[in-house]
Tab-separated table of C-alpha atoms in Angstrom:
chain	number	residue	atom	x	y	z
A	23	UNK	CA	0.254	0.235	0.369
A	24	UNK	CA	1.632	3.285	-0.796
A	25	UNK	CA	1.822	5.938	1.776
A	26	UNK	CA	2.663	8.969	1.767
A	27	UNK	CA	3.658	10.956	4.197
A	28	UNK	CA	3.860	15.462	4.211
A	29	UNK	CA	7.254	17.339	7.243
A	30	UNK	CA	8.090	20.289	6.441
A	31	UNK	CA	8.509	23.613	8.994
A	32	UNK	CA	4.888	24.880	10.082
A	33	UNK	CA	5.507	28.133	10.611
A	34	UNK	CA	6.477	30.471	7.736
A	35	UNK	CA	7.515	33.803	8.069
A	36	UNK	CA	5.731	35.992	4.936
A	37	UNK	CA	8.368	36.500	2.330
A	38	UNK	CA	10.202	33.606	2.870
A	39	UNK	CA	10.181	31.082	1.504
A	40	UNK	CA	7.884	27.583	2.277
A	41	UNK	CA	9.485	24.176	2.126
A	42	UNK	CA	8.425	20.437	2.357
A	43	UNK	CA	9.027	17.699	1.684
A	44	UNK	CA	6.353	14.456	0.513
A	45	UNK	CA	8.511	11.312	1.614
A	46	UNK	CA	6.589	9.160	-0.780
A	47	UNK	CA	7.175	4.474	0.720
A	48	UNK	CA	5.184	1.555	-0.433
A	49	UNK	CA	5.521	1.789	-4.891
A	50	UNK	CA	8.324	4.829	-7.179
A	51	UNK	CA	7.568	7.406	-7.577
A	52	UNK	CA	9.373	7.170	-11.515
A	53	UNK	CA	6.499	6.260	-12.256
A	54	UNK	CA	2.850	8.337	-11.554
A	55	UNK	CA	2.245	12.495	-11.688
A	56	UNK	CA	2.979	13.210	-7.789
A	57	UNK	CA	1.283	16.521	-6.770
A	58	UNK	CA	0.481	18.908	-4.123
A	59	UNK	CA	-2.673	20.413	-2.999
A	60	UNK	CA	-3.487	22.988	-0.477
A	61	UNK	CA	-6.655	23.949	2.283
A	62	UNK	CA	-7.201	27.268	3.754
A	63	UNK	CA	-8.537	27.312	7.380
A	64	UNK	CA	-12.270	26.553	6.307
A	65	UNK	CA	-11.944	27.074	2.252
A	66	UNK	CA	-11.936	24.792	-0.143
A	67	UNK	CA	-8.665	22.401	-2.360
A	68	UNK	CA	-6.332	24.467	-5.086
A	69	UNK	CA	-3.891	21.932	-6.632
A	70	UNK	CA	-0.561	24.016	-7.095
A	71	UNK	CA	0.862	22.068	-9.140
A	72	UNK	CA	2.853	18.229	-10.312
A	73	UNK	CA	5.535	16.710	-10.710
A	74	UNK	CA	5.516	13.449	-13.666
A	75	UNK	CA	7.463	10.183	-13.189
A	76	UNK	CA	10.233	11.430	-16.125
A	77	UNK	CA	10.428	15.010	-14.387
A	78	UNK	CA	7.978	17.319	-16.273
A	79	UNK	CA	5.986	19.378	-13.852
A	80	UNK	CA	2.819	21.659	-14.904
A	81	UNK	CA	1.791	24.222	-12.131
A	82	UNK	CA	-1.059	26.064	-11.611
A	83	UNK	CA	-1.156	29.446	-13.768
A	84	UNK	CA	-2.229	31.176	-10.345
A	85	UNK	CA	1.291	30.097	-7.981
A	86	UNK	CA	3.212	29.194	-11.371
A	87	UNK	CA	5.685	32.119	-10.282
A	88	UNK	CA	6.256	31.633	-7.162
A	89	UNK	CA	6.113	27.711	-7.160
A	90	UNK	CA	8.666	24.974	-8.405
A	91	UNK	CA	8.105	20.609	-7.298
A	92	UNK	CA	10.955	18.776	-7.705
A	93	UNK	CA	11.529	15.325	-6.594
A	94	UNK	CA	13.779	13.331	-5.106
A	95	UNK	CA	14.371	9.058	-6.928
A	96	UNK	CA	17.011	7.909	-4.512
A	97	UNK	CA	14.814	8.950	-1.455
A	98	UNK	CA	11.885	8.503	-2.982
A	99	UNK	CA	10.789	11.990	-2.039
A	100	UNK	CA	8.558	15.088	-3.981
A	101	UNK	CA	9.599	18.217	-3.509
A	102	UNK	CA	7.336	21.457	-2.804
A	103	UNK	CA	9.362	25.386	-2.608
A	104	UNK	CA	6.781	28.330	-2.644
A	105	UNK	CA	8.167	32.709	-2.628
A	106	UNK	CA	7.207	35.670	-0.943
A	107	UNK	CA	4.896	33.919	1.028
A	108	UNK	CA	2.070	36.091	2.255
A	109	UNK	CA	-0.779	34.915	5.347
A	110	UNK	CA	-3.357	33.561	1.808
A	111	UNK	CA	-0.399	31.396	2.037
A	112	UNK	CA	-2.058	29.592	5.787
A	113	UNK	CA	-3.201	26.458	3.931
A	114	UNK	CA	-2.908	22.190	5.312
A	115	UNK	CA	-1.013	21.050	2.491
A	116	UNK	CA	-1.013	17.569	1.048
A	117	UNK	CA	1.098	15.386	-0.950
A	118	UNK	CA	-1.556	12.778	-3.226
A	119	UNK	CA	-0.719	10.146	-6.403
A	120	UNK	CA	-2.372	11.341	-9.410
A	121	UNK	CA	-3.352	8.275	-11.699
A	122	UNK	CA	-2.073	7.846	-15.523
A	123	UNK	CA	-5.441	8.439	-17.712
A	124	UNK	CA	-7.865	10.471	-15.848
A	125	UNK	CA	-6.240	12.094	-13.223
A	126	UNK	CA	-7.552	10.791	-9.091
A	127	UNK	CA	-6.285	11.330	-6.548
A	128	UNK	CA	-6.794	7.829	-4.507
A	129	UNK	CA	-3.286	7.918	-2.125
A	130	UNK	CA	-3.622	11.157	-0.224
A	131	UNK	CA	-0.592	12.356	2.901
A	132	UNK	CA	-2.736	13.310	5.890
A	133	UNK	CA	-1.941	17.065	5.124
A	134	UNK	CA	0.813	19.636	6.778
A	135	UNK	CA	-0.701	22.514	8.327
A	136	UNK	CA	1.808	25.394	7.389
A	137	UNK	CA	0.821	29.050	8.764
A	138	UNK	CA	2.692	31.666	7.664
A	139	UNK	CA	3.184	34.241	10.270
A	140	UNK	CA	6.002	37.277	12.038
B	163	UNK	CA	-9.168	27.424	-16.969
B	164	UNK	CA	-12.124	25.794	-16.825
B	165	UNK	CA	-14.518	25.927	-13.412
B	166	UNK	CA	-16.504	23.628	-11.898
B	167	UNK	CA	-19.297	25.136	-9.645
B	168	UNK	CA	-20.484	23.048	-6.742
B	169	UNK	CA	-24.085	24.164	-4.488
B	170	UNK	CA	-22.756	24.568	-1.033
B	171	UNK	CA	-24.351	22.862	0.802
B	172	UNK	CA	-27.017	20.364	0.353
B	173	UNK	CA	-29.090	19.012	3.531
B	174	UNK	CA	-30.991	15.819	3.835
B	175	UNK	CA	-32.837	13.602	6.389
B	176	UNK	CA	-31.145	10.094	7.260
B	177	UNK	CA	-32.216	6.727	5.115
B	178	UNK	CA	-32.773	9.903	1.887
B	179	UNK	CA	-31.365	10.065	-1.319
B	180	UNK	CA	-28.574	12.983	-1.684
B	181	UNK	CA	-27.834	14.161	-4.557
B	182	UNK	CA	-24.375	16.654	-5.285
B	183	UNK	CA	-24.481	18.321	-8.230
B	184	UNK	CA	-21.090	19.535	-10.462
B	185	UNK	CA	-20.831	21.879	-13.141
B	186	UNK	CA	-18.417	22.660	-15.611
B	187	UNK	CA	-19.126	23.300	-19.868
B	188	UNK	CA	-19.098	19.928	-21.476
B	189	UNK	CA	-17.870	18.155	-18.212
B	190	UNK	CA	-19.845	14.999	-19.974
B	191	UNK	CA	-16.548	15.627	-22.319
B	192	UNK	CA	-14.104	14.484	-19.126
B	193	UNK	CA	-13.997	12.312	-15.991
B	194	UNK	CA	-15.317	13.138	-12.856
B	195	UNK	CA	-14.216	12.448	-9.348
B	196	UNK	CA	-15.635	12.459	-5.942
B	197	UNK	CA	-13.594	12.661	-2.931
B	198	UNK	CA	-15.310	12.398	0.303
B	199	UNK	CA	-13.583	15.603	3.377
B	200	UNK	CA	-14.372	14.883	7.486
B	201	UNK	CA	-13.158	17.973	9.418
B	202	UNK	CA	-9.411	17.315	10.317
B	203	UNK	CA	-8.768	14.070	7.911
B	204	UNK	CA	-7.780	13.694	3.994
B	205	UNK	CA	-10.037	13.436	1.357
B	206	UNK	CA	-11.354	10.200	0.748
B	207	UNK	CA	-11.280	8.667	-2.829
B	208	UNK	CA	-15.342	7.561	-3.896
B	209	UNK	CA	-16.113	7.157	-7.329
B	210	UNK	CA	-13.654	8.832	-10.176
B	211	UNK	CA	-13.499	8.155	-13.611
B	212	UNK	CA	-17.758	9.181	-13.043
B	213	UNK	CA	-19.556	5.702	-12.542
B	214	UNK	CA	-16.672	3.683	-10.543
B	215	UNK	CA	-15.923	3.039	-6.892
B	216	UNK	CA	-12.471	2.563	-5.529
B	217	UNK	CA	-12.107	-0.231	-3.103
B	218	UNK	CA	-14.461	-0.255	0.174
B	219	UNK	CA	-16.637	2.692	-0.503
B	220	UNK	CA	-20.023	1.185	-0.246
B	221	UNK	CA	-23.047	0.816	-2.954
B	222	UNK	CA	-23.993	3.890	-1.875
B	223	UNK	CA	-21.877	6.341	-3.375
B	224	UNK	CA	-22.655	6.384	-7.479
B	225	UNK	CA	-22.021	9.114	-10.400
B	226	UNK	CA	-23.247	10.232	-13.119
B	227	UNK	CA	-21.742	12.444	-15.634
B	228	UNK	CA	-23.906	14.609	-18.806
B	229	UNK	CA	-23.893	17.018	-20.222
B	230	UNK	CA	-22.670	20.802	-18.385
B	231	UNK	CA	-23.040	18.127	-15.308
B	232	UNK	CA	-21.754	15.175	-13.325
B	233	UNK	CA	-24.232	14.000	-10.146
B	234	UNK	CA	-22.696	11.977	-6.737
B	235	UNK	CA	-26.009	10.478	-5.392
B	236	UNK	CA	-25.119	8.983	-1.329
B	237	UNK	CA	-28.329	6.082	-1.133
B	238	UNK	CA	-30.079	5.867	2.128
B	239	UNK	CA	-27.701	7.911	4.053
B	240	UNK	CA	-26.183	7.825	6.895
B	241	UNK	CA	-25.280	10.478	9.433
B	242	UNK	CA	-21.567	9.557	8.838
B	243	UNK	CA	-22.151	10.476	5.375
B	244	UNK	CA	-21.826	14.550	7.180
B	245	UNK	CA	-19.475	15.765	4.879
B	246	UNK	CA	-17.661	18.027	2.480
B	247	UNK	CA	-17.582	16.797	-1.314
B	248	UNK	CA	-15.799	17.489	-3.707
B	249	UNK	CA	-15.334	16.639	-7.202
B	250	UNK	CA	-12.416	17.302	-9.546
B	251	UNK	CA	-11.525	17.282	-13.378
B	252	UNK	CA	-8.253	16.385	-14.974
B	253	UNK	CA	-8.143	20.249	-18.056
B	254	UNK	CA	-6.260	17.512	-20.408
B	255	UNK	CA	-7.361	20.624	-23.004
B	256	UNK	CA	-5.831	23.390	-20.947
B	257	UNK	CA	-2.461	22.517	-19.891
B	258	UNK	CA	-3.260	19.733	-17.999
B	259	UNK	CA	-4.432	21.011	-15.082
B	260	UNK	CA	-6.437	19.466	-12.495
B	261	UNK	CA	-8.860	21.189	-10.863
B	262	UNK	CA	-10.664	20.403	-7.679
B	263	UNK	CA	-14.746	22.504	-7.583
B	264	UNK	CA	-16.006	24.280	-4.868
B	265	UNK	CA	-16.892	21.735	-2.532
B	266	UNK	CA	-20.444	21.374	-1.059
B	267	UNK	CA	-20.989	20.118	2.433
B	268	UNK	CA	-23.906	17.587	3.193
B	269	UNK	CA	-25.909	17.644	6.294
B	270	UNK	CA	-27.945	15.162	7.747
B	271	UNK	CA	-31.046	16.184	9.598
């Protein structure tokens, strides 16, 4: 069974860079699409972007200028960097795996809350 | 970019049927997925590819998709079905983006 676990600082200062890592167990990241999705408190889900097993990436247009998703296949991890954060970036951040083809998310991490505050 | 429209809330009595709609331009040509999210938990996939159920999801959950509307139907609603429900598509026609609806809160009366 594939399991995903987010890790990283729970508090980030405004204007700094948010960095999170997703560690995958029970399966290789050398297949499928690996995504980051966030959810501000009390609000809905927002797709941030993905990295494909080939290494190609795709990002939400609204975040594209500030987002980088990368991977470390030797550690079976992928990561998120979001620059110049503001309070609006406060959210629970999830990592998830999308299926090939129609893109449903069956496997999710538990999520990690990141608060942007000085 | 592609937009999915869901009603903010749906209320249903136990044992009755809840229907949650997800509107989008020609959504019938796309594969729609549905997630259930309870407070403090990660979303759970309950229907994928319009009408298929992952292993372990009760048959009470079903989906359909045609024209400009996809629908998640929960039959014989139970108290444990109270949650937020999100629809999602992969917009392969627009830079392969993943899109979520804003979510529907299902309240069991």
